[in-house]
Short mmCIF file of C-alpha atoms (C1' of nucleotides) in Angstrom, two decimals:
data_model
loop_
_atom_site.label_atom_id
_atom_site.label_comp_id
_atom_site.label_asym_id
_atom_site.label_seq_id
_atom_site.Cartn_x
_atom_site.Cartn_y
_atom_site.Cartn_z
CA MET A 3 15.59 -19.05 -12.35
CA THR A 4 13.92 -18.20 -9.11
CA PRO A 5 16.54 -16.17 -7.32
CA ALA A 6 17.03 -15.34 -3.70
CA ARG A 7 15.10 -18.18 -2.17
CA THR A 8 17.65 -20.62 -0.92
CA SER A 9 18.77 -18.56 2.08
CA THR A 10 21.66 -19.12 4.41
CA GLY A 11 19.87 -20.48 7.45
CA ALA A 12 16.49 -21.96 8.24
CA ALA A 13 14.44 -18.84 7.56
CA PRO A 14 12.57 -19.20 4.28
CA THR A 15 12.14 -15.67 2.99
CA ARG A 16 15.43 -14.01 3.63
CA GLY A 17 18.86 -13.52 2.13
CA ARG A 18 20.36 -14.89 -1.04
CA ARG A 19 22.06 -17.97 -2.31
CA PRO A 20 24.84 -19.17 -0.04
CA GLY A 21 28.45 -19.47 -1.06
CA ARG A 22 30.89 -16.96 -2.52
CA SER A 23 29.81 -14.50 -5.13
CA THR A 24 30.81 -11.15 -6.55
CA GLY A 25 27.60 -9.62 -5.37
CA ASP A 26 28.32 -9.95 -1.67
CA ASP A 27 29.30 -6.31 -1.46
CA ARG A 28 26.02 -5.32 -3.06
CA GLU A 29 24.14 -7.08 -0.31
CA VAL A 30 26.24 -5.28 2.25
CA ALA A 31 25.63 -2.01 0.45
CA ILE A 32 21.87 -2.53 0.64
CA LEU A 33 22.05 -3.19 4.36
CA ALA A 34 24.27 -0.19 4.92
CA THR A 35 21.95 2.01 2.89
CA ALA A 36 18.99 0.80 4.88
CA GLU A 37 20.63 1.54 8.19
CA ARG A 38 21.75 4.95 6.97
CA LEU A 39 18.33 5.92 5.65
CA LEU A 40 16.65 4.71 8.83
CA GLY A 41 18.59 7.41 10.59
CA GLN A 42 16.93 9.98 8.38
CA ARG A 43 13.31 8.92 7.96
CA PRO A 44 10.88 6.22 9.09
CA PHE A 45 10.92 2.82 7.46
CA GLY A 46 7.61 3.35 5.70
CA ASP A 47 9.00 6.35 3.88
CA ILE A 48 11.88 4.37 2.43
CA SER A 49 11.06 2.75 -0.88
CA ILE A 50 12.78 -0.22 -2.42
CA ASP A 51 13.98 2.14 -5.09
CA ASP A 52 15.72 4.21 -2.42
CA LEU A 53 17.54 1.14 -1.13
CA ALA A 54 18.46 0.01 -4.62
CA ARG A 55 19.78 3.39 -5.75
CA GLY A 56 21.61 3.81 -2.48
CA ALA A 57 23.39 0.57 -3.23
CA GLY A 58 24.05 1.56 -6.83
CA ILE A 59 21.72 -0.96 -8.44
CA SER A 60 18.32 -0.93 -10.10
CA ARG A 61 15.10 -1.89 -8.40
CA PRO A 62 14.69 -5.28 -10.07
CA THR A 63 18.25 -6.12 -9.09
CA PHE A 64 17.34 -5.42 -5.49
CA TYR A 65 15.05 -8.43 -5.67
CA PHE A 66 17.96 -10.60 -6.54
CA TYR A 67 19.39 -9.92 -3.11
CA PHE A 68 16.31 -9.60 -0.94
CA PRO A 69 12.75 -10.76 -1.49
CA SER A 70 11.30 -7.61 0.03
CA LYS A 71 12.00 -4.46 1.96
CA ASP A 72 11.01 -6.18 5.20
CA ALA A 73 13.62 -8.88 4.65
CA VAL A 74 16.33 -6.24 4.78
CA LEU A 75 15.04 -5.04 8.10
CA LEU A 76 14.84 -8.60 9.33
CA THR A 77 18.50 -9.14 8.53
CA LEU A 78 19.35 -5.95 10.37
CA LEU A 79 17.29 -7.12 13.35
CA ASP A 80 19.07 -10.45 13.33
CA ARG A 81 22.38 -8.69 13.82
CA VAL A 82 21.09 -6.60 16.68
CA THR A 83 19.55 -9.47 18.59
CA GLU A 84 22.69 -11.50 18.15
CA GLU A 85 24.69 -8.61 19.51
CA ALA A 86 22.28 -8.32 22.42
CA ASN A 87 22.55 -12.01 23.16
CA ALA A 88 26.32 -11.78 23.09
CA ALA A 89 26.26 -8.73 25.34
CA ALA A 90 23.89 -10.34 27.81
CA GLY A 91 26.08 -13.43 27.72
CA ASP A 92 26.28 -15.15 31.06
CA VAL A 93 25.78 -12.15 33.31
CA LEU A 94 23.25 -14.11 35.33
CA VAL A 95 25.38 -17.15 36.11
CA ARG A 96 27.02 -15.70 39.20
CA LEU A 97 23.91 -13.85 40.27
CA ALA A 98 24.26 -14.67 43.97
CA ASP A 99 27.64 -12.90 44.19
CA ASP A 100 26.02 -9.52 43.92
CA PRO A 101 22.45 -9.70 42.67
CA ARG A 102 21.87 -5.99 42.36
CA ALA A 103 25.03 -5.46 40.35
CA ARG A 104 24.30 -8.45 38.10
CA TRP A 105 20.75 -7.43 37.28
CA ARG A 106 21.90 -3.91 36.65
CA GLU A 107 24.62 -5.15 34.36
CA LEU A 108 22.09 -7.18 32.40
CA ILE A 109 19.72 -4.28 31.94
CA ALA A 110 22.53 -1.84 31.18
CA ARG A 111 23.96 -4.06 28.47
CA PHE A 112 20.65 -4.44 26.71
CA HIS A 113 20.18 -0.73 27.02
CA ALA A 114 23.55 -0.08 25.42
CA THR A 115 22.95 -2.51 22.59
CA PHE A 116 19.49 -1.25 21.70
CA GLY A 117 20.54 2.35 22.17
CA GLY A 118 23.37 1.78 19.73
CA HIS A 119 20.95 0.59 17.06
CA ARG A 120 17.86 2.54 17.96
CA ASP A 121 16.90 3.23 14.38
CA VAL A 122 16.78 -0.45 13.57
CA VAL A 123 15.00 -1.35 16.78
CA LEU A 124 12.42 1.39 16.33
CA ALA A 125 11.77 0.41 12.74
CA CYS A 126 11.30 -3.22 13.73
CA ALA A 127 8.84 -2.30 16.43
CA GLN A 128 6.84 -0.46 13.81
CA VAL A 129 6.94 -3.19 11.24
CA ARG A 130 6.20 -5.89 13.76
CA GLY A 131 2.55 -4.96 13.52
CA THR A 132 2.35 -5.70 9.83
CA ASN A 133 5.02 -8.29 9.25
CA ALA A 134 4.61 -11.80 10.59
CA GLU A 135 8.25 -12.69 10.00
CA VAL A 136 9.54 -9.86 12.16
CA ARG A 137 6.91 -10.69 14.74
CA ARG A 138 8.05 -14.29 14.85
CA LEU A 139 11.72 -13.46 15.16
CA TRP A 140 11.07 -10.96 17.92
CA ALA A 141 8.85 -13.41 19.78
CA GLU A 142 11.65 -15.96 19.50
CA VAL A 143 14.36 -13.82 21.02
CA LEU A 144 11.98 -12.51 23.66
CA GLU A 145 11.12 -16.06 24.63
CA ARG A 146 14.78 -16.78 25.08
CA TRP A 147 15.30 -13.84 27.41
CA VAL A 148 12.14 -14.63 29.33
CA ARG A 149 13.37 -18.13 29.94
CA ALA A 150 16.75 -16.91 31.17
CA VAL A 151 15.16 -14.47 33.58
CA GLU A 152 12.64 -17.03 34.71
CA ALA A 153 15.42 -19.47 35.56
CA ALA A 154 17.35 -16.79 37.42
CA ILE A 155 14.32 -15.88 39.51
CA GLU A 156 13.76 -19.49 40.39
CA GLY A 157 17.42 -19.75 41.36
CA GLU A 158 17.12 -16.79 43.68
CA ARG A 159 14.04 -18.28 45.28
CA ALA A 160 15.78 -21.60 45.72
CA ARG A 161 18.63 -19.99 47.62
CA GLY A 162 16.17 -18.07 49.78
CA ALA A 163 17.14 -14.67 48.45
CA ALA A 164 13.80 -13.99 46.80
CA PRO A 165 10.39 -14.72 48.29
CA ASP A 166 7.80 -16.86 46.53
CA GLY A 167 5.07 -15.04 44.70
CA LEU A 168 4.00 -14.88 41.09
CA PRO A 169 4.89 -17.76 38.82
CA ALA A 170 8.45 -16.96 37.76
CA ARG A 171 7.51 -17.10 34.11
CA ASP A 172 4.71 -14.57 34.43
CA LEU A 173 6.98 -12.25 36.34
CA ALA A 174 9.71 -12.64 33.75
CA ILE A 175 7.26 -11.83 30.96
CA ALA A 176 5.95 -8.76 32.75
CA LEU A 177 9.41 -7.37 33.47
CA ASN A 178 10.75 -8.01 29.99
CA SER A 179 7.64 -6.44 28.50
CA MET A 180 8.09 -3.39 30.64
CA ASN A 181 11.66 -2.97 29.50
CA GLU A 182 10.72 -3.32 25.88
CA ARG A 183 8.00 -0.70 26.01
CA VAL A 184 9.93 1.70 28.21
CA TRP A 185 12.95 1.55 25.95
CA TYR A 186 10.79 2.10 22.94
CA ALA A 187 9.25 5.22 24.42
CA THR A 188 12.62 6.49 25.56
CA PHE A 189 14.30 6.00 22.20
CA ALA A 190 11.33 7.12 20.13
CA GLY A 191 10.89 10.17 22.31
CA ASP A 192 7.17 10.42 21.69
CA GLY A 193 4.73 10.43 24.56
CA PRO A 194 5.57 10.00 28.25
CA ALA A 195 9.07 8.59 28.57
CA VAL A 196 11.81 8.13 31.12
CA ALA A 197 14.93 10.21 30.51
CA GLU A 198 17.56 8.17 28.74
CA ARG A 199 20.21 8.53 31.44
CA ASP A 200 17.74 7.39 34.14
CA VAL A 201 16.09 4.54 32.37
CA VAL A 202 18.42 1.75 33.49
CA ASP A 203 18.02 2.64 37.16
CA VAL A 204 14.27 3.02 36.89
CA LEU A 205 13.90 -0.39 35.30
CA LEU A 206 16.33 -1.93 37.75
CA ASP A 207 14.34 -0.60 40.69
CA VAL A 208 11.12 -2.19 39.47
CA TRP A 209 12.89 -5.46 38.72
CA LEU A 210 14.45 -5.67 42.16
CA THR A 211 11.29 -4.80 44.08
CA ALA A 212 9.21 -7.19 41.99
CA ILE A 213 11.67 -10.05 42.43
CA TYR A 214 13.05 -9.45 45.95
CA ARG A 215 10.64 -6.90 47.50
CA THR A 216 13.69 -4.82 48.26
CA THR A 217 16.19 -2.83 46.24
CA THR A 218 19.08 -4.37 48.19
CA PRO A 219 18.84 -8.11 47.70
CA PRO A 220 21.01 -10.32 49.92
CA VAL A 221 24.41 -11.50 48.70
CA SER A 222 25.56 -15.14 48.42
CA PRO A 223 23.82 -18.12 50.14
CA SER A 224 25.58 -18.24 53.53
CA GLY A 225 27.91 -15.23 53.49
CA MET B 8 -15.03 22.46 -1.71
CA THR B 9 -12.56 20.73 0.51
CA PRO B 10 -14.67 18.24 2.40
CA ALA B 11 -14.10 16.53 5.68
CA ARG B 12 -11.75 18.99 7.29
CA THR B 13 -13.77 20.92 9.81
CA SER B 14 -14.06 18.09 12.35
CA THR B 15 -16.12 18.00 15.52
CA GLY B 16 -13.40 18.66 18.06
CA ALA B 17 -9.91 20.08 17.99
CA ALA B 18 -8.31 17.36 15.91
CA PRO B 19 -7.53 18.65 12.43
CA THR B 20 -7.65 15.63 10.16
CA ARG B 21 -10.61 13.68 11.35
CA GLY B 22 -14.38 13.42 10.92
CA ARG B 23 -16.72 15.44 8.73
CA ARG B 24 -18.54 18.72 8.72
CA PRO B 25 -20.32 19.39 11.99
CA GLY B 26 -24.06 19.80 12.31
CA ARG B 27 -26.95 17.64 11.18
CA SER B 28 -26.91 15.86 7.87
CA THR B 29 -28.52 12.93 6.18
CA GLY B 30 -25.19 11.22 5.86
CA ASP B 31 -24.68 10.63 9.54
CA ASP B 32 -25.73 7.02 9.21
CA ARG B 33 -23.17 6.51 6.46
CA GLU B 34 -20.45 7.65 8.78
CA VAL B 35 -21.72 5.24 11.40
CA ALA B 36 -21.84 2.50 8.79
CA ILE B 37 -18.19 3.08 7.91
CA LEU B 38 -17.16 2.86 11.55
CA ALA B 39 -19.23 -0.26 12.08
CA THR B 40 -17.76 -1.86 8.96
CA ALA B 41 -14.26 -1.04 10.14
CA GLU B 42 -14.83 -2.59 13.54
CA ARG B 43 -16.41 -5.65 11.98
CA LEU B 44 -13.62 -6.17 9.47
CA LEU B 45 -10.97 -5.68 12.14
CA GLY B 46 -12.38 -8.79 13.76
CA GLN B 47 -11.59 -10.71 10.58
CA ARG B 48 -8.26 -9.44 9.32
CA PRO B 49 -5.48 -7.00 10.22
CA PHE B 50 -5.90 -3.32 9.52
CA GLY B 51 -3.34 -3.32 6.75
CA ASP B 52 -5.36 -5.88 4.81
CA ILE B 53 -8.45 -3.70 4.83
CA SER B 54 -8.63 -1.31 1.89
CA ILE B 55 -10.63 1.88 1.72
CA ASP B 56 -12.70 0.15 -0.92
CA ASP B 57 -13.60 -2.54 1.62
CA LEU B 58 -14.80 0.07 4.07
CA ALA B 59 -16.72 1.95 1.40
CA ARG B 60 -18.45 -1.13 0.01
CA GLY B 61 -19.20 -2.35 3.51
CA ALA B 62 -20.98 0.92 4.13
CA GLY B 63 -22.78 0.77 0.79
CA ILE B 64 -20.96 3.64 -0.87
CA SER B 65 -18.23 4.10 -3.47
CA ARG B 66 -14.62 4.76 -2.67
CA PRO B 67 -14.61 8.47 -3.56
CA THR B 68 -17.65 8.94 -1.35
CA PHE B 69 -15.70 7.47 1.52
CA TYR B 70 -13.44 10.51 1.31
CA PHE B 71 -16.41 12.72 1.92
CA TYR B 72 -16.70 11.21 5.37
CA PHE B 73 -13.12 10.51 6.34
CA PRO B 74 -9.87 11.90 5.00
CA SER B 75 -8.15 8.53 5.20
CA LYS B 76 -8.32 4.99 6.48
CA ASP B 77 -6.32 5.94 9.53
CA ALA B 78 -8.85 8.61 10.47
CA VAL B 79 -11.49 5.90 10.85
CA LEU B 80 -9.28 4.01 13.23
CA LEU B 81 -8.55 7.20 15.10
CA THR B 82 -12.26 7.78 15.67
CA LEU B 83 -12.61 4.22 16.89
CA LEU B 84 -9.68 4.73 19.25
CA ASP B 85 -11.24 7.91 20.57
CA ARG B 86 -14.28 5.96 21.65
CA VAL B 87 -12.25 3.30 23.39
CA THR B 88 -10.06 5.71 25.32
CA GLU B 89 -13.11 7.67 26.40
CA GLU B 90 -14.68 4.47 27.61
CA ALA B 91 -11.50 3.59 29.45
CA ASN B 92 -11.36 6.99 31.08
CA ALA B 93 -14.97 6.66 32.16
CA ALA B 94 -14.33 3.17 33.49
CA ALA B 95 -11.24 4.25 35.39
CA GLY B 96 -13.21 7.19 36.71
CA ASP B 97 -12.28 8.08 40.24
CA VAL B 98 -11.19 4.67 41.47
CA LEU B 99 -8.08 6.21 42.97
CA VAL B 100 -9.73 8.92 45.06
CA ARG B 101 -10.37 6.73 48.10
CA LEU B 102 -7.13 4.80 47.64
CA ALA B 103 -6.28 4.72 51.35
CA ASP B 104 -9.46 2.82 52.24
CA ASP B 105 -8.13 -0.34 50.67
CA PRO B 106 -5.14 0.27 48.43
CA ARG B 107 -4.83 -3.25 47.14
CA ALA B 108 -8.49 -3.43 46.17
CA ARG B 109 -8.42 0.00 44.51
CA TRP B 110 -5.36 -0.64 42.44
CA ARG B 111 -6.78 -3.97 41.41
CA GLU B 112 -10.04 -2.34 40.44
CA LEU B 113 -8.19 0.18 38.31
CA ILE B 114 -6.21 -2.43 36.47
CA ALA B 115 -9.20 -4.72 36.10
CA ARG B 116 -11.34 -2.01 34.55
CA PHE B 117 -8.73 -1.11 31.98
CA HIS B 118 -8.34 -4.78 31.25
CA ALA B 119 -12.06 -5.16 30.71
CA THR B 120 -12.30 -2.11 28.47
CA PHE B 121 -9.35 -3.03 26.29
CA GLY B 122 -10.36 -6.64 26.20
CA GLY B 123 -13.79 -5.62 24.99
CA HIS B 124 -12.30 -3.77 22.04
CA ARG B 125 -9.16 -5.74 21.46
CA ASP B 126 -9.39 -5.56 17.69
CA VAL B 127 -9.38 -1.79 17.75
CA VAL B 128 -6.64 -1.60 20.35
CA LEU B 129 -4.46 -4.07 18.48
CA ALA B 130 -4.95 -2.25 15.20
CA CYS B 131 -4.03 1.06 16.79
CA ALA B 132 -0.90 -0.37 18.30
CA GLN B 133 0.11 -1.48 14.82
CA VAL B 134 -0.69 1.78 13.12
CA ARG B 135 0.91 3.84 15.83
CA GLY B 136 4.26 3.14 14.25
CA THR B 137 3.31 4.69 10.94
CA ASN B 138 0.70 7.27 11.84
CA ALA B 139 1.65 10.40 13.75
CA GLU B 140 -1.95 11.25 14.56
CA VAL B 141 -2.58 7.95 16.31
CA ARG B 142 0.75 8.26 18.05
CA ARG B 143 -0.17 11.70 19.33
CA LEU B 144 -3.58 10.67 20.60
CA TRP B 145 -2.19 7.64 22.35
CA ALA B 146 0.58 9.69 23.92
CA GLU B 147 -2.04 12.11 25.14
CA VAL B 148 -4.22 9.57 26.92
CA LEU B 149 -1.18 7.78 28.28
CA GLU B 150 0.09 11.04 29.70
CA ARG B 151 -3.22 11.49 31.46
CA TRP B 152 -3.07 8.08 33.08
CA VAL B 153 0.55 8.51 34.01
CA ARG B 154 -0.29 11.74 35.79
CA ALA B 155 -3.15 10.14 37.70
CA VAL B 156 -0.96 7.26 38.86
CA GLU B 157 1.89 9.61 39.68
CA ALA B 158 -0.40 11.67 41.91
CA ALA B 159 -1.74 8.55 43.60
CA ILE B 160 1.76 7.31 44.36
CA GLU B 161 2.72 10.65 45.83
CA GLY B 162 -0.43 10.54 47.95
CA GLU B 163 0.49 7.13 49.29
CA ARG B 164 3.96 8.33 50.12
CA ALA B 165 2.58 11.38 51.86
CA ARG B 166 0.44 9.28 54.14
CA GLY B 167 3.36 7.03 54.88
CA ALA B 168 1.89 3.98 53.21
CA ALA B 169 4.51 3.81 50.47
CA PRO B 170 8.25 4.32 50.92
CA ASP B 171 10.20 6.90 48.96
CA GLY B 172 12.17 5.66 46.01
CA LEU B 173 12.02 6.38 42.31
CA PRO B 174 10.55 9.66 41.17
CA ALA B 175 6.81 8.99 41.13
CA ARG B 176 6.54 9.99 37.50
CA ASP B 177 9.21 7.57 36.33
CA LEU B 178 7.58 4.79 38.27
CA ALA B 179 4.18 5.66 36.84
CA ILE B 180 5.58 5.61 33.32
CA ALA B 181 7.28 2.27 33.84
CA LEU B 182 4.18 0.62 35.29
CA ASN B 183 1.82 1.98 32.66
CA SER B 184 4.23 0.93 29.94
CA MET B 185 4.38 -2.56 31.36
CA ASN B 186 0.61 -2.83 31.35
CA GLU B 187 0.37 -1.65 27.79
CA ARG B 188 2.88 -4.11 26.45
CA VAL B 189 1.66 -7.03 28.54
CA TRP B 190 -1.92 -6.48 27.45
CA TYR B 191 -0.84 -6.21 23.87
CA ALA B 192 0.95 -9.55 24.01
CA THR B 193 -1.92 -11.17 25.86
CA PHE B 194 -4.56 -9.97 23.40
CA ALA B 195 -2.45 -10.46 20.31
CA GLY B 196 -1.46 -13.91 21.45
CA ASP B 197 1.89 -13.86 19.66
CA GLY B 198 5.07 -14.41 21.53
CA PRO B 199 5.47 -14.94 25.26
CA ALA B 200 2.31 -13.78 27.01
CA VAL B 201 0.56 -14.03 30.33
CA ALA B 202 -2.68 -16.02 30.28
CA GLU B 203 -5.65 -13.71 29.95
CA ARG B 204 -7.29 -14.80 33.21
CA ASP B 205 -4.07 -14.22 35.18
CA VAL B 206 -2.96 -10.98 33.68
CA VAL B 207 -4.70 -8.62 36.09
CA ASP B 208 -3.18 -10.30 39.12
CA VAL B 209 0.26 -10.47 37.60
CA LEU B 210 0.25 -6.78 36.80
CA LEU B 211 -1.21 -5.94 40.19
CA ASP B 212 1.56 -7.81 41.94
CA VAL B 213 4.28 -5.87 40.18
CA TRP B 214 2.49 -2.58 40.78
CA LEU B 215 2.13 -3.25 44.51
CA THR B 216 5.68 -4.40 45.06
CA ALA B 217 7.07 -1.52 43.04
CA ILE B 218 4.99 1.06 44.88
CA TYR B 219 4.78 -0.39 48.41
CA ARG B 220 7.47 -3.12 48.48
CA THR B 221 4.74 -5.45 49.69
CA THR B 222 1.65 -7.02 48.15
CA THR B 223 -0.41 -6.09 51.22
CA PRO B 224 -0.20 -2.31 51.56
CA PRO B 225 -1.45 -0.73 54.80
CA VAL B 226 -5.02 0.55 55.05
CA SER B 227 -6.05 4.12 55.99
CA PRO B 228 -3.80 6.65 57.77
CA SER B 229 -4.44 5.83 61.47
CA GLY B 230 -5.98 2.38 61.80
"C1'" DA C 7 -38.43 28.41 -10.49
"C1'" DC C 8 -34.32 28.59 -8.64
"C1'" DG C 9 -29.74 28.92 -6.28
"C1'" DG C 10 -27.06 26.44 -3.23
"C1'" DC C 11 -25.32 22.76 -0.87
"C1'" DA C 12 -24.99 17.82 1.12
"C1'" DG C 13 -24.04 13.89 -1.00
"C1'" DT C 14 -22.59 10.75 -4.86
"C1'" DC C 15 -19.51 8.47 -8.19
"C1'" DA C 16 -16.88 7.42 -12.90
"C1'" DA C 17 -12.67 8.35 -14.50
"C1'" DC C 18 -8.16 9.72 -13.91
"C1'" DA C 19 -3.31 10.50 -12.17
"C1'" DC C 20 0.07 8.67 -9.23
"C1'" DC C 21 3.13 5.73 -6.94
"C1'" DA C 22 5.05 1.57 -4.88
"C1'" DT C 23 5.46 -3.31 -5.34
"C1'" DG C 24 6.66 -7.34 -7.64
"C1'" DT C 25 7.52 -10.12 -12.11
"C1'" DC C 26 9.22 -11.38 -16.80
"C1'" DG C 27 12.32 -12.01 -20.07
"C1'" DA C 28 16.16 -10.62 -22.41
"C1'" DG C 29 20.47 -9.57 -21.84
"C1'" DT C 30 26.09 -9.39 -20.26
"C1'" DG C 31 30.53 -10.85 -18.77
"C1'" DG C 32 33.68 -13.88 -16.59
"C1'" DA C 33 35.14 -18.52 -15.10
"C1'" DA C 34 35.20 -23.31 -15.94
"C1'" DT C 35 35.12 -26.89 -19.47
"C1'" DC C 36 36.06 -28.88 -23.92
"C1'" DG D 18 39.84 -20.43 -28.79
"C1'" DA D 19 35.21 -21.70 -28.66
"C1'" DT D 20 31.52 -22.93 -25.75
"C1'" DT D 21 28.65 -23.33 -22.02
"C1'" DC D 22 26.97 -21.99 -17.77
"C1'" DC D 23 25.60 -19.08 -14.20
"C1'" DA D 24 25.74 -15.10 -11.18
"C1'" DC D 25 24.13 -10.96 -11.96
"C1'" DT D 26 21.68 -6.94 -14.23
"C1'" DC D 27 17.86 -4.08 -15.78
"C1'" DG D 28 13.96 -2.19 -19.16
"C1'" DA D 29 9.36 -2.80 -19.46
"C1'" DC D 30 5.23 -4.34 -17.76
"C1'" DA D 31 1.22 -5.79 -14.69
"C1'" DT D 32 -1.13 -4.99 -10.48
"C1'" DG D 33 -3.34 -2.76 -6.80
"C1'" DG D 34 -4.03 0.77 -3.58
"C1'" DT D 35 -4.49 5.86 -2.70
"C1'" DG D 36 -6.18 10.34 -3.35
"C1'" DT D 37 -8.32 14.00 -6.65
"C1'" DT D 38 -11.28 16.06 -10.22
"C1'" DG D 39 -15.34 17.37 -12.15
"C1'" DA D 40 -19.79 16.46 -13.22
"C1'" DC D 41 -24.22 14.99 -11.59
"C1'" DT D 42 -28.59 14.47 -8.34
"C1'" DG D 43 -32.08 15.77 -5.39
"C1'" DC D 44 -33.69 18.40 -1.58
"C1'" DC D 45 -34.57 22.62 0.97
"C1'" DG D 46 -35.17 27.33 1.69
"C1'" DT D 47 -36.33 31.65 -0.72
#
DNA sequence: ACGGCAGTCAACACCATGTCGAGTGGAATC
DNA sequence: GATTCCACTCGACATGGTGTTGACTGCCGT
């Protein structure tokens, strides 16, 4: 019957039937092939046939596991954003202890996560233009990070460490957007880009000045 | 023989034979059709046949005028970036007179230009991932703007209005990247975005704090 | 009257995507 | 031990977009 539509989670057009099955390794093989090939050529130059053959199956069989090429990428993206979320964790909870160090830690961890999967991230950025599903997922995770940063900024203002100014949400959007685009340019290596070893400190500097108007924000409320 | 390869300028894969010809209006018709259709659906959903029929010609004839769909978009992008360059003009030459006003003017003019051609800009951002030619052109114009901003920052530092800090080029890249991504989100309207009427002031605020560490930079060298 | 060239298109070759329907083999059920 | 069921597989096909070929038209200069 209609295969590959039931999906594991809430997303409608991704994955395969849930539960155990002998074909689990095939699914993994497809994902592995995709990630491997993304290291060699752009996503658009990888055909479904390439993914299928790489996984040792025929093209029609590919469709048993994924509804489309984009769905494979989406699964890959899911992993990366989950890893990023885990890496970011609760770095911002004890912000007041050492704001500069905490913000830097946050940016550095994202940098490490994305840098470790640059092929996937780059491919997603490309596909985002044409694929609504990828766009939606990315918007979702971005919204989450924006909210976290927004809350942190408001916290800093509440304790008097950061001055009032732009609406915290607008500022959070601007800063997150900057990071996204700067990382993209750095990893893609086309056009004007910040050197990879400098990028964390460059971003950090803009974040700190935009939030605190200084690169050495004050520590703890009454210390 | 091989048509559509000589091009007007330096670019190798764009445009048609130079010189006068009765088919000039056809070329214009294709461009007009493209811009019109981009207002209705994404670039990927527009086929060469759509462009050809919209211009009143057959699909093979389209290839007499443009070597590909992307080349049409590239020509459209050329126009927009030229307009942006003209609009930006020499806003930064008398920066010291009223830095805040000048920077705002610069950002506002770009905003107006891009906003006036958002369909084209959005389409280019999408295609940039898959088309090296678009990527190259965009990198080129971005590099130009980065250099202008870099020089302006160095000027402000020289006159003592802005403190030292990040390398001016890195800062210029970061700020320009932020603008690009924030505008994209604002115009595309997907994901977290700044409201269109606020976006200039939000960007301005980050620019000023990053460059001057204050939103009210000092005027002219000696009072 | 004629050669050449801008301009035009029907027909074709190609390639990637997605679908259909007919299998196959192993585990659970009778 | 036969049977049924289902996860899983793929050959063959339909579709739709891209880019090319080769032949045709009409104008313009000689």
